[in-house]
Amino acid sequence: MGGPVPGSATAPDTPSVRGVAVAARAAARQLALTTGAERNAALVAVARMLSLDPAGILAANERDVTEARAAGRSGTVLDRLRLTREQLDGLARTVRALADEPDPVGEVVSGSVMPNGLEVRRVSVPLGVVGMIYEGRPNVTVDAAALCLKSANSALLRGSSTARHTNAALVAALREALADTAVPVDAVQLVPGVTHDSVRELMSLRGLVDVLVPRGGAELIRTTVRESAVPVIETGVGNCHVYVDQHADLDKALAILLNAKTQRPSVCNAAESLLVHESVAADFLPRALKELAGRGVLVHGDEQVRAFHETVVPATADDWDCEYLALELSAAVVGSLDEAVDHIRRHGTGHTEAVVTESQAAARRFVAALDTAVVAVNASTRFADGGELGLGAELGISTQKLHARGPMGLAALTTTKYVLVGDGHIRGGAAAPLP
């Protein structure tokens, strides 16, 4: 969540937070009556708009990046904030691909016929109004809006002030695209305001907003969970670990570690900590630390790790809990798989953990012992992503246990209702006689 913008003022005609929520609720009721084909046509129109004339969006993004750089924002923030033409084209492809996905609404999840002839159907339905509170990643604006439209939900989008120009340009383009479709324009709206007050008001709108999804750093998520009167789907901080077991193929382990840490370090499924079994440390760590150093990764290690490479700095107590989102990594040597599990239980965030081992018994024990949304066996943590798991675009990665867990695709944006179909059935009696 962004702070106030110096010198900013609220224009007299600026809509209120409650006002956009009321409009979103009305739009959700209209959306519930649209067909899958109508919503798909709206998505195609959105994809076309994003590809047609991106100059205004890219100019707005350049303004945000320039202001963030002038404000001394970190390289991680700038990486998340920047939106290129290639990325915009990728977003358009993602939206177009969503249009080809099966309709998540109206699916009969389960059904049966009771002994008395009453039909019972459990059917998927939209959540209604979905509020997104997120930090400076403008791609979330498009992903969240498109996922909500596909699943017949209204989207209320509250990005950070860091990306306010980009988000405003994106939402304006999305709304323009919807104007000539069966989908109401108010199904996609920005939450007005650039201070925490607008976020607090959004969190108070129980009854108008059905669910909030915070996506960002630990403080944003904790604040939303703690203060919101609206139900929250908690997306988690990613302090993800790679554990190299005594039975690991060390070539596999090195490839997995380098990918998990360096392929894109600013995302939540990047590895932040390395644990190595003591029996393979002498063979693995010299190679791994040399490769990490060559890629610019600063390793914060315990005493045993530091003995294997001169570039390793001492790890502090805070390092074991840190989500760096940068080319930094904590590392420790452990005496057993169980010690690795204990370490992860103390410091992990329930997001994604990886084990590298050729032992099926060790893999099974690691998977069973850790209560986390995603566990990878002999694979990079970077696969904890909706697109990589066949879910398409994702709203975030949930680390809670109710409603949704792990990458949240279209199914996570629906709930269910029971539909009962009878023929004059009354409780305690038989069905009405046939004519």
Tab-separated table of C-alpha atoms in Angstrom:
chain	number	residue	atom	x	y	z
A	1	MET	CA	0.000	0.000	0.000
A	2	GLY	CA	1.358	3.352	-0.941
A	3	GLY	CA	1.615	6.389	1.281
A	4	PRO	CA	0.161	9.814	0.584
A	5	VAL	CA	1.320	11.725	-2.450
A	6	PRO	CA	2.869	15.072	-1.442
A	7	GLY	CA	0.739	17.971	-2.563
A	8	SER	CA	-2.082	15.746	-3.802
A	9	ALA	CA	-5.694	16.706	-3.317
A	10	THR	CA	-8.935	14.902	-3.876
A	11	ALA	CA	-10.893	16.339	-6.768
A	12	PRO	CA	-14.539	17.178	-6.037
A	13	ASP	CA	-15.779	14.651	-8.580
A	14	THR	CA	-13.540	11.829	-7.368
A	15	PRO	CA	-15.733	8.840	-6.499
A	16	SER	CA	-15.739	7.554	-2.945
A	17	VAL	CA	-14.539	4.111	-1.934
A	18	ARG	CA	-18.076	3.197	-0.926
A	19	GLY	CA	-19.359	4.592	-4.192
A	20	VAL	CA	-17.193	2.344	-6.354
A	21	ALA	CA	-18.094	-0.631	-4.159
A	22	VAL	CA	-21.815	0.051	-4.634
A	23	ALA	CA	-21.246	0.246	-8.388
A	24	ALA	CA	-19.232	-2.982	-8.284
A	25	ARG	CA	-22.045	-4.739	-6.439
A	26	ALA	CA	-24.545	-3.631	-9.094
A	27	ALA	CA	-22.169	-4.770	-11.839
A	28	ALA	CA	-21.728	-8.167	-10.141
A	29	ARG	CA	-25.483	-8.721	-10.264
A	30	GLN	CA	-25.460	-8.013	-13.996
A	31	LEU	CA	-22.407	-10.211	-14.501
A	32	ALA	CA	-24.159	-13.146	-12.861
A	33	LEU	CA	-26.673	-13.067	-15.725
A	34	THR	CA	-24.111	-13.006	-18.542
A	35	THR	CA	-23.188	-16.075	-20.521
A	36	GLY	CA	-19.725	-17.520	-20.783
A	37	ALA	CA	-19.659	-16.518	-24.448
A	38	GLU	CA	-20.413	-12.893	-23.566
A	39	ARG	CA	-17.648	-12.786	-20.978
A	40	ASN	CA	-15.228	-14.404	-23.413
A	41	ALA	CA	-16.054	-11.759	-26.001
A	42	ALA	CA	-15.286	-9.106	-23.387
A	43	LEU	CA	-11.904	-10.717	-22.691
A	44	VAL	CA	-11.061	-10.748	-26.392
A	45	ALA	CA	-11.950	-7.039	-26.535
A	46	VAL	CA	-9.667	-6.383	-23.543
A	47	ALA	CA	-6.779	-8.290	-25.148
A	48	ARG	CA	-7.253	-6.344	-28.373
A	49	MET	CA	-7.235	-3.037	-26.514
A	50	LEU	CA	-3.985	-3.893	-24.697
A	51	SER	CA	-2.283	-4.721	-27.989
A	52	LEU	CA	-3.824	-2.006	-30.119
A	53	ASP	CA	-2.235	1.171	-28.787
A	54	PRO	CA	0.002	0.570	-25.774
A	55	ALA	CA	1.851	3.899	-26.019
A	56	GLY	CA	-0.251	5.611	-23.361
A	57	ILE	CA	0.115	2.722	-20.926
A	58	LEU	CA	3.872	2.506	-21.440
A	59	ALA	CA	4.256	6.273	-21.049
A	60	ALA	CA	2.336	6.125	-17.760
A	61	ASN	CA	4.569	3.290	-16.608
A	62	GLU	CA	7.717	5.220	-17.514
A	63	ARG	CA	6.419	8.072	-15.366
A	64	ASP	CA	5.945	5.703	-12.419
A	65	VAL	CA	9.409	4.187	-12.869
A	66	THR	CA	11.019	7.618	-13.094
A	67	GLU	CA	9.274	8.808	-9.937
A	68	ALA	CA	10.164	5.597	-8.077
A	69	ARG	CA	13.816	5.861	-9.093
A	70	ALA	CA	13.928	9.502	-8.003
A	71	ALA	CA	12.433	8.483	-4.660
A	72	GLY	CA	15.290	6.011	-4.125
A	73	ARG	CA	13.217	2.847	-4.502
A	74	SER	CA	15.158	-0.422	-4.573
A	75	GLY	CA	16.050	-2.391	-7.669
A	76	THR	CA	13.495	-5.028	-6.635
A	77	VAL	CA	10.720	-2.427	-6.553
A	78	LEU	CA	11.761	-1.070	-9.938
A	79	ASP	CA	11.869	-4.573	-11.433
A	80	ARG	CA	8.336	-5.307	-10.262
A	81	LEU	CA	7.084	-1.912	-11.353
A	82	ARG	CA	8.488	-1.833	-14.878
A	83	LEU	CA	6.128	-2.812	-17.698
A	84	THR	CA	7.629	-3.338	-21.162
A	85	ARG	CA	5.961	-3.695	-24.539
A	86	GLU	CA	6.846	-7.387	-24.485
A	87	GLN	CA	5.238	-7.809	-21.063
A	88	LEU	CA	2.143	-5.944	-22.199
A	89	ASP	CA	1.882	-8.212	-25.238
A	90	GLY	CA	2.280	-11.164	-22.862
A	91	LEU	CA	-0.586	-9.872	-20.729
A	92	ALA	CA	-2.740	-9.564	-23.844
A	93	ARG	CA	-1.933	-13.184	-24.750
A	94	THR	CA	-2.799	-14.285	-21.209
A	95	VAL	CA	-6.163	-12.533	-21.390
A	96	ARG	CA	-6.876	-14.024	-24.810
A	97	ALA	CA	-5.941	-17.480	-23.523
A	98	LEU	CA	-8.365	-17.040	-20.618
A	99	ALA	CA	-11.155	-16.612	-23.140
A	100	ASP	CA	-10.381	-20.117	-24.412
A	101	GLU	CA	-10.546	-21.679	-20.935
A	102	PRO	CA	-13.682	-23.582	-19.854
A	103	ASP	CA	-16.295	-21.470	-18.097
A	104	PRO	CA	-15.774	-21.897	-14.334
A	105	VAL	CA	-19.336	-20.729	-13.598
A	106	GLY	CA	-22.327	-23.037	-13.694
A	107	GLU	CA	-20.341	-26.262	-13.450
A	108	VAL	CA	-22.138	-29.044	-11.617
A	109	VAL	CA	-19.471	-29.941	-9.076
A	110	SER	CA	-21.488	-32.853	-7.744
A	111	GLY	CA	-25.007	-34.150	-8.048
A	112	SER	CA	-27.265	-36.915	-6.848
A	113	VAL	CA	-30.879	-38.007	-6.704
A	114	MET	CA	-32.256	-38.694	-3.246
A	115	PRO	CA	-34.399	-41.784	-2.586
A	116	ASN	CA	-37.490	-39.573	-2.674
A	117	GLY	CA	-36.626	-38.342	-6.164
A	118	LEU	CA	-35.322	-34.898	-5.118
A	119	GLU	CA	-32.413	-33.831	-7.353
A	120	VAL	CA	-29.471	-32.240	-5.527
A	121	ARG	CA	-26.908	-30.307	-7.530
A	122	ARG	CA	-23.868	-28.442	-6.216
A	123	VAL	CA	-23.100	-25.733	-8.764
A	124	SER	CA	-20.167	-23.311	-9.072
A	125	VAL	CA	-21.086	-19.620	-8.818
A	126	PRO	CA	-19.126	-16.343	-8.663
A	127	LEU	CA	-17.879	-14.934	-5.375
A	128	GLY	CA	-19.401	-11.557	-6.295
A	129	VAL	CA	-17.173	-8.533	-5.624
A	130	VAL	CA	-13.463	-9.288	-5.270
A	131	GLY	CA	-11.165	-6.610	-3.851
A	132	MET	CA	-7.446	-6.780	-4.640
A	133	ILE	CA	-4.937	-4.900	-2.480
A	134	TYR	CA	-1.479	-5.152	-3.980
A	135	GLU	CA	1.877	-3.477	-4.243
A	136	GLY	CA	3.742	-2.083	-7.244
A	137	ARG	CA	3.140	-4.800	-9.842
A	138	PRO	CA	0.921	-3.424	-12.621
A	139	ASN	CA	0.607	-6.843	-14.259
A	140	VAL	CA	-1.611	-7.795	-11.296
A	141	THR	CA	-4.093	-5.148	-12.463
A	142	VAL	CA	-4.679	-6.977	-15.738
A	143	ASP	CA	-4.423	-10.508	-14.341
A	144	ALA	CA	-6.891	-9.817	-11.529
A	145	ALA	CA	-9.369	-7.982	-13.752
A	146	ALA	CA	-9.302	-10.693	-16.425
A	147	LEU	CA	-9.675	-13.550	-13.946
A	148	CYS	CA	-12.581	-11.787	-12.282
A	149	LEU	CA	-14.310	-11.107	-15.594
A	150	LYS	CA	-13.921	-14.715	-16.726
A	151	SER	CA	-15.439	-15.953	-13.460
A	152	ALA	CA	-18.254	-13.339	-13.482
A	153	ASN	CA	-16.902	-11.355	-10.531
A	154	SER	CA	-16.529	-7.593	-10.222
A	155	ALA	CA	-12.965	-6.454	-9.538
A	156	LEU	CA	-12.087	-3.616	-7.165
A	157	LEU	CA	-8.384	-2.889	-7.635
A	158	ARG	CA	-6.273	-1.045	-5.070
A	159	GLY	CA	-2.671	-0.962	-6.217
A	160	SER	CA	0.100	1.004	-4.570
A	161	SER	CA	0.664	4.681	-5.214
A	162	THR	CA	4.014	3.704	-6.747
A	163	ALA	CA	2.151	2.346	-9.798
A	164	ARG	CA	-0.782	4.750	-9.756
A	165	HIS	CA	-0.218	6.183	-13.253
A	166	THR	CA	0.207	2.745	-14.836
A	167	ASN	CA	-2.789	1.271	-13.030
A	168	ALA	CA	-4.987	4.208	-14.006
A	169	ALA	CA	-3.978	3.827	-17.661
A	170	LEU	CA	-4.542	0.079	-17.610
A	171	VAL	CA	-7.970	0.302	-15.980
A	172	ALA	CA	-9.015	3.084	-18.374
A	173	ALA	CA	-8.084	0.800	-21.285
A	174	LEU	CA	-9.944	-2.154	-19.764
A	175	ARG	CA	-13.084	-0.107	-19.171
A	176	GLU	CA	-12.957	1.319	-22.686
A	177	ALA	CA	-12.749	-2.221	-24.040
A	178	LEU	CA	-15.795	-3.300	-22.003
A	179	ALA	CA	-17.946	-0.384	-23.162
A	180	ASP	CA	-19.142	-2.193	-26.307
A	181	THR	CA	-19.646	-5.602	-24.688
A	182	ALA	CA	-22.347	-7.271	-22.604
A	183	VAL	CA	-20.139	-6.940	-19.515
A	184	PRO	CA	-20.816	-3.807	-17.417
A	185	VAL	CA	-18.002	-1.281	-17.383
A	186	ASP	CA	-18.148	-1.022	-13.592
A	187	ALA	CA	-17.095	-4.669	-13.324
A	188	VAL	CA	-13.513	-3.277	-13.312
A	189	GLN	CA	-12.724	-0.282	-11.128
A	190	LEU	CA	-9.833	1.339	-9.321
A	191	VAL	CA	-10.363	2.055	-5.645
A	192	PRO	CA	-9.841	5.815	-5.305
A	193	GLY	CA	-7.272	7.300	-2.968
A	194	VAL	CA	-3.549	7.002	-2.402
A	195	THR	CA	-3.426	6.874	1.404
A	196	HIS	CA	-4.009	4.070	3.876
A	197	ASP	CA	-7.414	5.586	4.666
A	198	SER	CA	-8.874	4.348	1.379
A	199	VAL	CA	-7.583	0.850	2.080
A	200	ARG	CA	-9.076	0.885	5.576
A	201	GLU	CA	-12.420	1.958	4.168
A	202	LEU	CA	-12.297	-0.835	1.596
A	203	MET	CA	-11.602	-3.324	4.390
A	204	SER	CA	-14.691	-2.087	6.254
A	205	LEU	CA	-17.167	-2.691	3.431
A	206	ARG	CA	-18.506	-6.066	4.507
A	207	GLY	CA	-21.703	-6.703	2.622
A	208	LEU	CA	-20.593	-4.729	-0.425
A	209	VAL	CA	-17.263	-6.512	-0.930
A	210	ASP	CA	-17.354	-10.312	-0.695
A	211	VAL	CA	-13.658	-11.089	-0.363
A	212	LEU	CA	-10.306	-9.302	-0.220
A	213	VAL	CA	-7.062	-10.707	-1.606
A	214	PRO	CA	-3.907	-8.932	-0.366
A	215	ARG	CA	-0.883	-9.565	-2.558
A	216	GLY	CA	2.447	-8.166	-1.485
A	217	GLY	CA	4.815	-8.001	1.462
A	218	ALA	CA	4.376	-9.436	4.921
A	219	GLU	CA	3.207	-6.187	6.510
A	220	LEU	CA	0.510	-5.625	3.884
A	221	ILE	CA	-0.827	-9.139	4.353
A	222	ARG	CA	-0.715	-9.027	8.169
A	223	THR	CA	-2.468	-5.657	8.246
A	224	THR	CA	-5.246	-6.814	5.920
A	225	VAL	CA	-5.845	-10.039	7.835
A	226	ARG	CA	-5.810	-8.216	11.179
A	227	GLU	CA	-7.964	-5.204	10.310
A	228	SER	CA	-10.393	-6.326	7.622
A	229	ALA	CA	-14.085	-6.843	8.328
A	230	VAL	CA	-14.321	-8.373	4.852
A	231	PRO	CA	-13.288	-12.047	4.534
A	232	VAL	CA	-9.663	-12.349	3.393
A	233	ILE	CA	-7.917	-14.947	1.258
A	234	GLU	CA	-4.392	-14.776	2.609
A	235	THR	CA	-1.629	-14.894	0.028
A	236	GLY	CA	1.658	-15.632	1.655
A	237	VAL	CA	5.163	-14.312	1.872
A	238	GLY	CA	7.574	-16.662	0.145
A	239	ASN	CA	10.496	-17.641	2.362
A	240	CYS	CA	11.081	-20.697	0.168
A	241	HIS	CA	13.779	-23.309	0.894
A	242	VAL	CA	15.788	-25.746	-1.210
A	243	TYR	CA	17.004	-28.746	0.792
A	244	VAL	CA	19.806	-30.832	-0.749
A	245	ASP	CA	19.524	-34.275	0.808
A	246	GLN	CA	22.322	-36.782	1.421
A	247	HIS	CA	20.872	-38.874	-1.436
A	248	ALA	CA	20.714	-35.974	-3.902
A	249	ASP	CA	22.045	-35.987	-7.433
A	250	LEU	CA	24.318	-32.973	-6.986
A	251	ASP	CA	24.172	-31.911	-10.639
A	252	LYS	CA	20.388	-31.782	-10.398
A	253	ALA	CA	20.645	-29.966	-7.103
A	254	LEU	CA	22.901	-27.267	-8.556
A	255	ALA	CA	20.634	-26.664	-11.558
A	256	ILE	CA	17.550	-26.494	-9.341
A	257	LEU	CA	19.179	-24.126	-6.846
A	258	LEU	CA	20.445	-21.726	-9.516
A	259	ASN	CA	17.075	-21.634	-11.241
A	260	ALA	CA	15.146	-21.223	-7.996
A	261	LYS	CA	17.336	-18.345	-6.833
A	262	THR	CA	18.468	-16.485	-9.933
A	263	GLN	CA	15.899	-16.978	-12.697
A	264	ARG	CA	13.759	-14.157	-11.254
A	265	PRO	CA	14.746	-13.286	-7.693
A	266	SER	CA	12.073	-10.626	-7.111
A	267	VAL	CA	9.092	-13.012	-7.068
A	268	CYS	CA	7.529	-14.871	-4.149
A	269	ASN	CA	8.397	-18.373	-5.395
A	270	ALA	CA	12.113	-17.675	-5.708
A	271	ALA	CA	14.297	-19.590	-3.246
A	272	GLU	CA	15.460	-17.569	-0.244
A	273	SER	CA	17.273	-20.264	1.763
A	274	LEU	CA	19.507	-23.261	1.078
A	275	LEU	CA	19.877	-26.235	3.403
A	276	VAL	CA	22.520	-28.886	2.667
A	277	HIS	CA	22.996	-32.264	4.347
A	278	GLU	CA	26.382	-32.447	6.052
A	279	SER	CA	27.396	-35.628	4.222
A	280	VAL	CA	27.314	-33.868	0.813
A	281	ALA	CA	28.301	-30.364	1.917
A	282	ALA	CA	31.975	-30.730	1.030
A	283	ASP	CA	31.116	-31.910	-2.490
A	284	PHE	CA	28.220	-29.570	-3.177
A	285	LEU	CA	28.871	-26.259	-1.466
A	286	PRO	CA	32.166	-25.269	-3.147
A	287	ARG	CA	30.534	-25.669	-6.568
A	288	ALA	CA	27.266	-24.072	-5.549
A	289	LEU	CA	28.809	-21.088	-3.807
A	290	LYS	CA	31.153	-20.408	-6.741
A	291	GLU	CA	28.246	-20.470	-9.191
A	292	LEU	CA	26.090	-18.280	-6.953
A	293	ALA	CA	28.898	-15.751	-6.539
A	294	GLY	CA	29.390	-15.703	-10.304
A	295	ARG	CA	25.734	-14.742	-10.696
A	296	GLY	CA	26.006	-11.948	-8.141
A	297	VAL	CA	24.248	-13.732	-5.273
A	298	LEU	CA	25.269	-12.675	-1.767
A	299	VAL	CA	25.107	-15.708	0.544
A	300	HIS	CA	24.491	-15.304	4.275
A	301	GLY	CA	25.813	-18.534	5.746
A	302	ASP	CA	26.335	-20.301	9.013
A	303	GLU	CA	29.857	-21.131	10.161
A	304	GLN	CA	30.072	-24.369	8.184
A	305	VAL	CA	28.915	-22.742	4.948
A	306	ARG	CA	31.350	-19.848	5.361
A	307	ALA	CA	34.248	-22.297	5.455
A	308	PHE	CA	33.633	-23.244	1.807
A	309	HIS	CA	33.838	-19.828	0.128
A	310	GLU	CA	35.384	-16.482	1.002
A	311	THR	CA	32.428	-14.433	-0.325
A	312	VAL	CA	29.920	-15.825	2.207
A	313	VAL	CA	28.972	-13.375	4.964
A	314	PRO	CA	27.813	-14.407	8.461
A	315	ALA	CA	24.092	-15.104	8.732
A	316	THR	CA	22.199	-13.296	11.469
A	317	ALA	CA	19.075	-14.528	13.233
A	318	ASP	CA	17.004	-12.316	10.937
A	319	ASP	CA	18.425	-13.887	7.777
A	320	TRP	CA	16.679	-17.214	8.367
A	321	ASP	CA	13.283	-15.447	8.250
A	322	CYS	CA	14.066	-13.044	5.434
A	323	GLU	CA	12.285	-12.903	2.084
A	324	TYR	CA	15.058	-11.080	0.226
A	325	LEU	CA	13.355	-10.756	-3.174
A	326	ALA	CA	16.846	-10.028	-4.444
A	327	LEU	CA	20.114	-11.782	-5.274
A	328	GLU	CA	20.662	-12.831	-1.664
A	329	LEU	CA	20.335	-16.219	0.011
A	330	SER	CA	20.667	-17.680	3.493
A	331	ALA	CA	22.426	-21.044	3.741
A	332	ALA	CA	23.054	-23.650	6.432
A	333	VAL	CA	24.412	-27.165	6.816
A	334	VAL	CA	22.088	-29.624	8.568
A	335	GLY	CA	22.720	-33.056	10.057
A	336	SER	CA	19.609	-34.800	8.763
A	337	LEU	CA	16.395	-34.461	6.805
A	338	ASP	CA	14.521	-34.067	10.091
A	339	GLU	CA	16.791	-31.177	11.059
A	340	ALA	CA	16.067	-29.554	7.692
A	341	VAL	CA	12.328	-29.999	8.280
A	342	ASP	CA	12.601	-28.487	11.764
A	343	HIS	CA	14.463	-25.492	10.339
A	344	ILE	CA	11.795	-24.971	7.666
A	345	ARG	CA	9.001	-25.296	10.224
A	346	ARG	CA	10.595	-22.541	12.321
A	347	HIS	CA	11.382	-20.159	9.490
A	348	GLY	CA	9.223	-21.081	6.495
A	349	THR	CA	6.071	-19.249	5.508
A	350	GLY	CA	3.973	-22.150	4.214
A	351	HIS	CA	4.492	-21.131	0.588
A	352	THR	CA	6.799	-23.489	-1.360
A	353	GLU	CA	9.567	-25.861	-0.267
A	354	ALA	CA	11.807	-28.067	-2.410
A	355	VAL	CA	13.786	-31.233	-1.704
A	356	VAL	CA	16.444	-32.701	-3.987
A	357	THR	CA	16.878	-36.416	-3.356
A	358	GLU	CA	17.023	-39.740	-5.190
A	359	SER	CA	15.516	-41.493	-2.175
A	360	GLN	CA	11.775	-42.078	-2.458
A	361	ALA	CA	11.567	-42.613	1.285
A	362	ALA	CA	13.244	-39.264	1.958
A	363	ALA	CA	10.993	-37.518	-0.551
A	364	ARG	CA	7.854	-39.021	1.017
A	365	ARG	CA	8.977	-38.011	4.505
A	366	PHE	CA	9.758	-34.446	3.406
A	367	VAL	CA	6.389	-34.070	1.664
A	368	ALA	CA	4.435	-35.510	4.593
A	369	ALA	CA	6.295	-33.582	7.278
A	370	LEU	CA	5.801	-30.079	5.886
A	371	ASP	CA	2.482	-28.244	6.084
A	372	THR	CA	2.971	-25.970	3.092
A	373	ALA	CA	0.943	-24.974	0.036
A	374	VAL	CA	3.413	-26.408	-2.508
A	375	VAL	CA	6.158	-29.024	-2.148
A	376	ALA	CA	8.543	-29.680	-5.036
A	377	VAL	CA	10.527	-32.930	-5.289
A	378	ASN	CA	13.552	-32.637	-7.566
A	379	ALA	CA	12.123	-29.483	-9.122
A	380	SER	CA	12.572	-25.731	-8.752
A	381	THR	CA	10.395	-23.665	-6.429
A	382	ARG	CA	9.720	-21.455	-9.452
A	383	PHE	CA	7.118	-23.950	-10.661
A	384	ALA	CA	4.757	-22.750	-7.904
A	385	ASP	CA	2.914	-20.671	-10.463
A	386	GLY	CA	-0.546	-20.966	-11.967
A	387	GLY	CA	0.681	-20.983	-15.538
A	388	GLU	CA	3.315	-23.645	-14.853
A	389	LEU	CA	0.761	-25.878	-13.137
A	390	GLY	CA	-1.800	-25.704	-15.929
A	391	LEU	CA	-4.053	-23.236	-14.100
A	392	GLY	CA	-3.474	-20.316	-16.454
A	393	ALA	CA	-3.222	-16.835	-14.967
A	394	GLU	CA	-3.336	-16.676	-11.186
A	395	LEU	CA	-4.643	-14.200	-8.654
A	396	GLY	CA	-1.922	-15.071	-6.142
A	397	ILE	CA	-0.629	-18.007	-4.122
A	398	SER	CA	-2.739	-18.748	-1.076
A	399	THR	CA	-1.002	-20.070	2.044
A	400	GLN	CA	-4.187	-20.456	4.060
A	401	LYS	CA	-6.217	-23.649	4.322
A	402	LEU	CA	-9.809	-22.534	3.804
A	403	HIS	CA	-11.400	-22.084	0.369
A	404	ALA	CA	-8.171	-21.948	-1.651
A	405	ARG	CA	-4.591	-23.067	-1.204
A	406	GLY	CA	-1.615	-22.723	-3.508
A	407	PRO	CA	-1.797	-20.935	-6.892
A	408	MET	CA	-5.275	-19.424	-7.255
A	409	GLY	CA	-6.702	-19.844	-10.735
A	410	LEU	CA	-10.261	-19.509	-11.955
A	411	ALA	CA	-11.689	-22.187	-9.663
A	412	ALA	CA	-10.551	-20.229	-6.605
A	413	LEU	CA	-12.712	-17.299	-7.726
A	414	THR	CA	-15.885	-19.321	-7.451
A	415	THR	CA	-17.863	-20.769	-4.601
A	416	THR	CA	-20.835	-23.122	-4.789
A	417	LYS	CA	-24.557	-23.111	-4.222
A	418	TYR	CA	-26.890	-26.068	-3.838
A	419	VAL	CA	-29.723	-26.268	-6.349
A	420	LEU	CA	-32.623	-28.527	-5.368
A	421	VAL	CA	-34.987	-29.689	-8.103
A	422	GLY	CA	-38.190	-31.381	-7.044
A	423	ASP	CA	-41.697	-32.045	-8.242
A	424	GLY	CA	-43.829	-30.750	-5.417
A	425	HIS	CA	-41.576	-32.340	-2.802
A	426	ILE	CA	-42.292	-31.475	0.831
A	427	ARG	CA	-40.241	-32.507	3.832
A	428	GLY	CA	-41.770	-35.394	5.718
A	429	GLY	CA	-43.917	-36.364	2.784
A	430	ALA	CA	-43.666	-37.923	-0.638
A	431	ALA	CA	-43.504	-36.050	-3.903
A	432	ALA	CA	-46.729	-34.727	-5.312
A	433	PRO	CA	-48.512	-37.354	-7.398
A	434	LEU	CA	-47.947	-37.260	-11.119
A	435	PRO	CA	-50.907	-36.091	-13.170
